[in-house]
């Protein structure tokens, strides 16, 4: 598969995944707004912080390293029988993690009051069961991702999320006294639908004319089960050691990614009610990062890993591939930087209004607006870090990955200490500030790596972090106008002043978008031709 074809497929996957994530986050957004009217913020804190931390920890530690290694290029060894054997290790590893984590969640953590939040212990077991169910689909997920089965990903995750939302809504309305059972059942339904969709798709796909035309490496569904490889070991040693390197890194990355939840869960710096409010703000603030930045990072990691040969210098690779990778990296950096700046600028003036509309006085009267304002700035750092680490992880050699594990270890320790100290002084804002500090350090490390990688070449992709001066001027003017508008109009609770405030923001945003289109022509062309392939096809 040529580099142009890989780029096209990665861009298509990113585009569809972005649309998929938009739908997911809108559903989750509406679901949270709905459940806020029926359940307490303490129950939301237990579900979204305590139980979802168990779920994400188990799933991430069991599969992330395998995904990273198996999505790498051909140099890692691509005997698909050995790859499938390796991927099936995710389930027994998940079982081991599940036993350990359930014991911790049952006996080492303080359980919520059973009178206000019942059924905690069964809920822990059900969330663990849901995570193990999702792990069963991992070999199929990797196969689908490598071969870029876009429709499968969209349909499977869409159906699973819709089923989860329907179960939650019906049970919250009809049987709110069931408490944690509602959310446990919804999570099990989500994982079950996900697995069922992948299994049914491959049952239909394997052996079909489409599979033969694509030279798919397997013909029957039982070929996807672990089995011996003729005259070869069960596992590819090089791929296994690369997985181990990523495993050590994934453990540290999980601490950094979910660090504030670990601090809240294990150090009890916030009560369950405050945890619920913080988690709602965290979900709102990270919507763009999840439905836009994360799909771009995942899809273009595949692109960089396929186009660039891991661990080799710029001069020892195909120059046309290096040129394409540098151009894509520069455009991605500029794109996420501009989106992050827009969120930071407009998030300051519209946090209070957004929370008042979303959750009413429960969110807008306390520390919620301040948390969301700080989170808007944090999103800017998330945007940059996602792309820079995406490239660095795809280009690093195994030895460089191992060295970076030590860096992650230091960042993890400093983050936990900083989170505890800042949260003790500043409350929920301290979590966001600690995240900002650690994200800035991670960006610095990745930027230094990218600079050194392209140092002896003519390419300078880091110029993508320098937007046009006209864009900066318009963003500064928009910040001043929207901040002034908030003071003038949002103090009044009437709908007309708020409508005026929204109108001011819409005009400022339109000005920013027009300025970007007029000044960043190269970026606009990249978006049209690569990130919006359907739009580009219609144009031609």
XYZ file of C-alpha atoms in Angstrom:
540
model
C 0.000 0.000 0.000
C 1.521 3.294 -1.093
C 1.989 6.313 1.126
C -0.671 8.301 -0.724
C -3.168 5.483 -0.235
C -2.279 5.174 3.440
C -2.752 8.921 3.910
C -6.088 8.816 2.121
C -7.361 5.948 4.237
C -6.054 7.482 7.474
C -7.724 10.779 6.605
C -11.002 9.042 5.765
C -10.846 7.088 9.013
C -10.166 10.291 10.960
C -13.065 12.079 9.266
C -15.603 9.345 9.941
C -14.311 8.791 13.447
C -14.659 12.502 14.177
C -18.295 12.357 13.050
C -18.813 9.246 15.142
C -17.310 10.864 18.206
C -19.442 13.970 17.689
C -22.539 11.785 17.837
C -21.236 9.922 20.904
C -20.463 13.077 22.810
C -23.765 14.677 21.897
C -25.591 11.599 23.147
C -23.520 11.551 26.332
C -23.996 15.299 26.691
C -27.773 14.975 26.470
C -27.776 11.871 28.666
C -25.873 13.643 31.451
C -28.155 16.672 31.223
C -31.130 14.309 31.520
C -29.812 12.240 34.431
C -28.873 15.384 36.383
C -32.611 15.933 36.804
C -33.196 12.437 38.267
C -30.118 11.367 40.259
C -27.900 13.032 42.819
C -24.495 14.484 42.109
C -23.084 12.008 44.656
C -24.312 9.081 42.552
C -22.813 10.687 39.441
C -19.519 11.057 41.305
C -19.420 7.351 42.228
C -20.305 6.204 38.695
C -18.239 8.613 36.596
C -15.197 8.753 38.873
C -14.973 5.590 40.975
C -16.523 2.950 38.704
C -15.490 4.342 35.329
C -11.939 4.613 36.687
C -12.047 0.876 37.378
C -13.331 0.230 33.853
C -10.862 2.471 32.041
C -7.899 1.237 34.104
C -8.662 -2.420 33.434
C -9.248 -1.928 29.701
C -6.345 0.451 29.129
C -3.715 -1.589 30.980
C -4.856 -4.787 29.279
C -4.919 -3.653 25.658
C -3.118 -0.337 25.042
C 0.370 -1.825 24.696
C -0.881 -4.519 22.327
C -2.630 -1.940 20.164
C 0.435 0.275 19.914
C 2.722 -2.606 18.988
C 0.391 -4.363 16.548
C -0.462 -1.141 14.716
C 3.212 -0.475 14.048
C 4.751 -0.924 10.619
C 5.993 -4.015 8.882
C 9.360 -3.794 10.561
C 7.818 -5.105 13.773
C 6.983 -8.423 12.063
C 3.627 -8.942 10.415
C 2.870 -12.668 10.513
C -0.844 -12.345 11.214
C -1.148 -15.699 12.944
C 1.450 -14.599 15.486
C -0.207 -11.188 15.810
C -3.580 -12.794 16.625
C -1.928 -15.079 19.194
C -0.367 -12.049 20.831
C -3.625 -10.102 20.851
C -5.496 -12.906 22.610
C -3.208 -12.382 25.600
C -5.222 -9.250 26.353
C -8.083 -11.298 27.852
C -6.124 -13.386 30.417
C -4.141 -10.268 31.265
C -7.453 -8.464 31.764
C -8.661 -11.241 34.068
C -5.562 -10.841 36.231
C -5.980 -7.067 36.346
C -9.689 -7.539 37.061
C -9.108 -9.710 40.132
C -6.529 -7.271 41.483
C -8.561 -4.119 40.821
C -11.838 -5.539 42.148
C -10.097 -6.468 45.391
C -8.745 -2.933 45.655
C -12.137 -1.343 44.890
C -13.907 -3.614 47.382
C -11.600 -3.620 50.358
C -9.023 -0.830 50.100
C -11.241 2.094 49.042
C -13.849 3.712 51.212
C -17.294 2.516 50.125
C -20.086 5.099 49.756
C -22.935 5.223 52.266
C -25.265 2.319 51.341
C -28.320 4.326 52.403
C -27.700 7.074 49.831
C -25.794 5.048 47.198
C -26.758 1.351 47.411
C -25.464 -1.668 45.475
C -21.832 -0.506 45.353
C -20.176 -3.937 45.651
C -22.236 -5.682 42.913
C -21.685 -2.654 40.663
C -17.896 -3.049 40.939
C -18.164 -6.662 39.769
C -20.485 -5.763 36.882
C -18.202 -2.997 35.610
C -15.297 -5.460 35.679
C -17.388 -7.968 33.712
C -18.222 -5.307 31.114
C -14.529 -4.464 30.684
C -13.612 -8.127 30.140
C -16.389 -8.432 27.563
C -14.962 -5.523 25.599
C -11.490 -7.097 25.689
C -12.821 -10.148 23.835
C -13.261 -7.938 20.763
C -9.663 -6.725 20.780
C -8.220 -9.031 18.050
C -11.124 -8.084 15.788
C -10.701 -4.381 16.565
C -7.014 -4.423 15.596
C -7.739 -6.284 12.360
C -10.479 -3.810 11.498
C -8.287 -0.825 12.349
C -5.264 -2.011 10.385
C -7.394 -2.740 7.325
C -9.363 0.477 7.975
C -12.872 -0.956 8.025
C -14.455 2.421 8.645
C -18.080 1.305 8.401
C -17.567 -1.440 10.978
C -16.169 0.977 13.534
C -18.957 3.490 12.947
C -21.801 0.952 13.092
C -20.484 -1.046 16.052
C -19.744 1.895 18.304
C -22.905 3.736 17.270
C -25.182 0.814 18.093
C -23.377 0.158 21.372
C -23.631 3.774 22.495
C -27.292 4.098 21.471
C -28.145 0.911 23.359
C -26.316 2.182 26.443
C -28.150 5.513 26.357
C -31.556 3.866 25.883
C -31.019 1.488 28.803
C -29.894 4.346 31.038
C -32.799 6.635 30.172
C -35.462 3.938 30.532
C -34.137 2.680 33.858
C -33.509 6.142 35.330
C -37.131 7.106 34.602
C -38.798 3.813 35.512
C -36.648 2.553 38.407
C -34.391 5.311 39.839
C -34.226 3.408 43.158
C -31.980 0.832 41.508
C -29.118 3.317 41.679
C -25.806 1.857 40.560
C -27.488 -1.162 38.952
C -28.763 1.171 36.224
C -25.329 2.305 35.128
C -23.787 -1.154 35.571
C -26.394 -2.715 33.287
C -25.917 0.052 30.715
C -22.150 -0.495 30.653
C -22.582 -4.256 30.209
C -25.004 -3.650 27.334
C -22.487 -1.311 25.687
C -19.658 -3.860 25.844
C -21.924 -6.700 24.710
C -23.214 -4.803 21.684
C -19.667 -3.836 20.717
C -18.470 -7.439 20.794
C -21.569 -8.738 19.003
C -21.214 -6.256 16.135
C -17.564 -7.152 15.513
C -18.249 -10.893 15.622
C -21.236 -10.697 13.251
C -19.315 -8.508 10.816
C -16.360 -10.881 10.558
C -18.645 -13.929 10.320
C -20.218 -12.290 7.268
C -16.972 -10.853 5.866
C -14.616 -13.833 6.077
C -14.752 -16.008 2.995
C -16.632 -13.404 0.967
C -15.535 -12.078 -2.414
C -14.664 -8.761 -0.798
C -12.253 -10.489 1.607
C -10.596 -12.395 -1.218
C -10.302 -9.221 -3.281
C -8.566 -7.432 -0.416
C -6.268 -10.455 0.177
C -7.446 -10.626 3.775
C -5.086 -12.907 5.767
C -7.878 -15.106 7.247
C -10.669 -17.109 5.608
C -12.712 -18.598 8.465
C -13.880 -17.257 11.788
C -12.037 -20.007 13.684
C -8.793 -18.728 12.124
C -9.172 -15.725 14.425
C -8.748 -17.948 17.493
C -5.265 -18.578 18.940
C -3.445 -21.494 17.318
C 0.024 -22.782 16.581
C 2.120 -21.448 13.693
C 3.733 -24.075 11.446
C 7.496 -24.244 11.972
C 7.416 -20.910 13.836
C 7.033 -19.888 17.482
C 3.609 -18.940 18.794
C 4.616 -15.294 19.200
C 6.894 -12.986 17.266
C 9.677 -12.123 19.706
C 10.361 -8.671 18.309
C 6.693 -7.736 18.441
C 6.397 -9.148 21.956
C 9.322 -7.102 23.280
C 7.902 -4.003 21.633
C 4.593 -4.729 23.386
C 6.420 -5.006 26.699
C 8.036 -1.624 26.112
C 4.668 -0.066 25.374
C 3.161 -1.840 28.375
C 5.569 -0.147 30.747
C 4.778 3.142 29.061
C 1.003 2.568 29.071
C 1.003 2.047 32.837
C 2.579 5.461 33.321
C 0.437 7.078 30.646
C -2.704 5.827 32.394
C -1.610 7.513 35.611
C -1.091 10.756 33.709
C -4.353 10.457 31.775
C -6.561 9.574 34.755
C -4.348 11.098 37.424
C -6.971 13.375 38.943
C -9.391 10.458 39.315
C -6.746 8.392 41.072
C -6.033 11.260 43.453
C -9.755 11.764 44.121
C -10.342 8.036 44.565
C -7.365 7.058 46.698
C -6.616 10.284 48.633
C -10.182 11.501 49.241
C -9.371 15.165 48.578
C -12.962 15.766 47.367
C -16.241 14.259 48.539
C -18.457 12.327 46.115
C -20.630 15.383 45.420
C -17.647 17.569 44.498
C -16.237 14.696 42.461
C -19.509 14.555 40.539
C -19.416 18.293 39.732
C -15.758 18.138 38.721
C -16.392 15.135 36.488
C -19.299 16.883 34.756
C -17.078 19.902 34.096
C -14.286 17.593 32.946
C -16.613 15.862 30.478
C -17.918 19.158 29.149
C -14.458 20.674 28.831
C -12.964 17.645 27.142
C -15.718 17.111 24.578
C -13.723 18.684 21.761
C -10.559 16.852 22.804
C -12.388 13.540 22.732
C -14.476 13.852 19.609
C -11.981 15.775 17.494
C -8.399 15.564 18.752
C -8.380 11.904 19.846
C -9.654 10.475 16.525
C -7.099 12.570 14.644
C -4.340 11.300 16.934
C -5.388 7.638 16.584
C -5.841 7.753 12.809
C -2.653 9.648 12.006
C -0.620 7.501 14.374
C -1.449 4.688 11.938
C -0.364 6.936 9.044
C 2.971 7.936 10.593
C 3.686 4.354 11.722
C 3.117 3.019 8.205
C 4.925 5.779 6.302
C 7.989 6.148 8.553
C 10.314 3.334 9.527
C 10.589 3.203 13.292
C 13.957 4.150 14.743
C 15.603 5.187 11.445
C 16.935 8.638 10.661
C 15.387 10.992 8.117
C 18.136 10.440 5.544
C 17.814 6.637 5.595
C 14.132 6.679 4.593
C 12.274 7.450 1.402
C 12.416 11.200 1.010
C 8.956 11.461 -0.513
C 7.542 9.688 2.551
C 9.458 11.966 4.900
C 8.267 15.022 2.988
C 4.662 13.891 3.188
C 4.947 13.099 6.909
C 6.495 16.515 7.617
C 3.801 18.349 5.686
C 0.996 16.403 7.368
C 2.541 16.991 10.806
C 2.845 20.740 10.205
C -0.771 21.035 9.043
C -2.053 18.947 11.946
C -0.156 21.076 14.458
C -1.558 24.275 13.006
C -5.079 22.850 12.881
C -5.214 21.701 16.501
C -3.434 24.854 17.683
C -6.045 27.107 16.071
C -8.923 25.036 17.434
C -7.369 25.080 20.898
C -6.869 28.852 20.805
C -10.476 29.411 19.761
C -11.710 27.232 22.640
C -9.477 29.031 25.146
C -10.599 32.487 23.968
C -14.347 31.839 23.882
C -14.383 29.471 26.856
C -13.605 32.306 29.249
C -16.692 34.372 28.403
C -19.223 31.584 27.861
C -18.508 29.075 30.640
C -21.112 30.483 33.026
C -23.832 30.618 30.388
C -23.074 27.126 29.106
C -23.267 25.574 32.571
C -26.462 27.428 33.441
C -28.159 26.094 30.313
C -26.764 22.602 30.776
C -27.211 21.884 34.467
C -28.994 24.882 35.927
C -28.016 26.394 39.243
C -26.460 23.128 40.388
C -23.478 23.783 38.086
C -23.467 27.545 37.460
C -23.756 28.770 41.061
C -20.644 27.176 42.531
C -17.113 26.642 41.299
C -18.290 25.170 37.988
C -17.748 28.254 35.758
C -14.224 28.770 37.086
C -13.387 25.113 36.503
C -14.658 25.270 32.926
C -12.692 28.479 32.213
C -9.455 26.870 33.359
C -10.299 23.707 31.434
C -10.709 25.737 28.246
C -7.048 26.703 28.512
C -6.084 23.126 29.286
C -7.750 21.957 26.051
C -5.188 23.998 24.105
C -2.368 21.968 25.665
C -4.263 18.721 25.090
C -4.577 19.580 21.407
C -0.869 20.159 20.882
C 0.252 17.201 22.977
C -1.965 14.747 21.108
C -0.343 15.447 17.739
C 3.258 15.799 18.959
C 3.138 12.545 20.947
C 1.334 10.843 18.069
C 4.312 11.506 15.791
C 6.942 10.802 18.442
C 5.501 7.409 19.393
C 5.262 6.381 15.733
C 8.873 7.360 14.954
C 10.688 6.286 18.142
C 12.784 3.138 18.203
C 12.268 0.517 20.895
C 15.246 1.892 22.828
C 13.870 5.428 22.659
C 10.498 4.186 23.868
C 12.229 2.546 26.842
C 14.063 5.777 27.656
C 10.850 7.733 27.424
C 9.366 5.380 30.029
C 11.768 6.909 32.552
C 10.572 10.369 31.580
C 6.966 9.258 32.044
C 7.851 7.828 35.448
C 9.169 11.193 36.593
C 6.144 12.985 35.155
C 3.768 10.563 36.876
C 5.352 11.071 40.287
C 5.469 14.839 39.934
C 1.888 14.959 38.671
C 0.502 13.021 41.626
C 2.361 15.158 44.137
C 1.409 18.379 42.378
C -2.229 17.309 42.077
C -2.517 16.541 45.768
C -0.809 19.785 46.810
C -2.708 22.082 44.437
C -6.057 20.421 45.118
C -5.522 20.737 48.858
C -5.009 24.495 48.342
C -7.326 25.319 45.413
C -9.897 22.517 45.208
C -10.891 21.212 41.777
C -8.942 23.954 39.977
C -5.774 22.404 41.364
C -6.356 19.264 39.296
C -6.566 21.300 36.109
C -3.433 23.313 36.909
C -1.498 20.133 37.677
C -2.641 18.668 34.369
C -1.514 21.829 32.573
C 1.966 21.612 34.089
C 2.430 17.975 33.156
C 0.994 18.427 29.690
C 3.400 21.309 29.070
C 6.328 19.084 30.063
C 5.166 16.286 27.771
C 4.792 18.743 24.892
C 8.292 20.055 25.534
C 9.757 16.555 25.374
C 7.927 15.688 22.140
C 8.793 19.015 20.501
C 12.482 18.494 21.289
C 12.305 14.997 19.767
C 10.612 16.297 16.587
C 13.137 19.128 16.298
C 16.055 16.713 16.535
C 14.389 14.258 14.153
C 14.162 16.842 11.357
C 17.268 18.825 12.352
C 19.468 17.528 9.526
C 16.753 17.899 6.897
C 15.081 20.743 5.049
C 11.732 20.172 6.752
C 10.458 22.303 9.636
C 7.044 20.919 10.694
C 7.184 22.748 14.041
C 6.384 25.948 12.137
C 2.834 24.698 12.425
C 2.893 26.021 16.003
C 3.166 29.606 14.701
C -0.231 30.877 13.488
C -0.527 33.931 11.269
C -0.216 37.253 13.107
C -3.615 38.388 11.771
C -5.252 35.379 13.421
C -3.636 36.260 16.750
C -4.875 39.859 16.494
C -8.449 38.776 15.724
C -8.410 36.258 18.585
C -7.199 38.957 20.989
C -9.971 41.318 19.881
C -12.536 38.527 20.245
C -11.363 37.816 23.791
C -11.748 41.470 24.782
C -15.179 41.861 23.168
C -16.670 38.659 24.582
C -15.299 39.331 28.076
C -16.819 42.838 27.986
C -20.083 41.410 26.669
C -20.261 38.915 29.535
C -19.904 41.662 32.130
C -22.499 43.847 30.441
C -25.182 41.302 29.598
C -24.784 38.049 31.527
C -25.283 39.706 34.902
C -28.956 40.000 33.890
C -30.872 36.721 34.079
C -33.256 37.675 31.265
C -33.137 35.834 27.966
C -32.683 38.945 25.786
C -29.325 40.075 27.305
C -28.038 36.537 27.063
C -29.123 36.359 23.463
C -27.156 39.537 22.770
C -24.133 37.987 24.478
C -24.434 34.913 22.262
C -24.739 37.143 19.195
C -21.514 38.959 20.069
C -19.722 35.625 20.342
C -21.130 34.396 17.036
C -19.916 37.521 15.229
C -16.450 37.229 16.787
C -16.224 33.534 15.911
C -17.219 34.257 12.332
C -14.471 36.861 12.140
C -11.904 34.354 13.390
C -12.991 31.698 10.875
C -12.888 34.170 7.963
C -9.420 35.339 9.003
C -8.170 31.737 9.136
C -9.545 31.018 5.656
C -7.898 34.131 4.240
C -4.482 33.685 5.859
C -3.957 29.928 6.365
C -4.548 28.792 2.771
C -2.252 25.780 3.059
C -4.150 24.528 6.106
C -7.504 25.051 4.401
C -6.303 23.024 1.416
C -5.166 20.214 3.730
C -8.564 20.118 5.443
C -10.417 20.018 2.134
C -8.320 17.345 0.479
C -7.405 15.097 3.421
C -9.740 15.557 6.394
C -12.871 16.060 4.311
C -12.447 13.560 1.453
C -16.144 13.435 0.687
C -16.315 17.188 0.361
C -13.234 17.159 -1.827
C -14.731 14.455 -4.059
C -17.882 16.505 -4.573
C -15.820 19.536 -5.471
C -13.921 17.657 -8.144
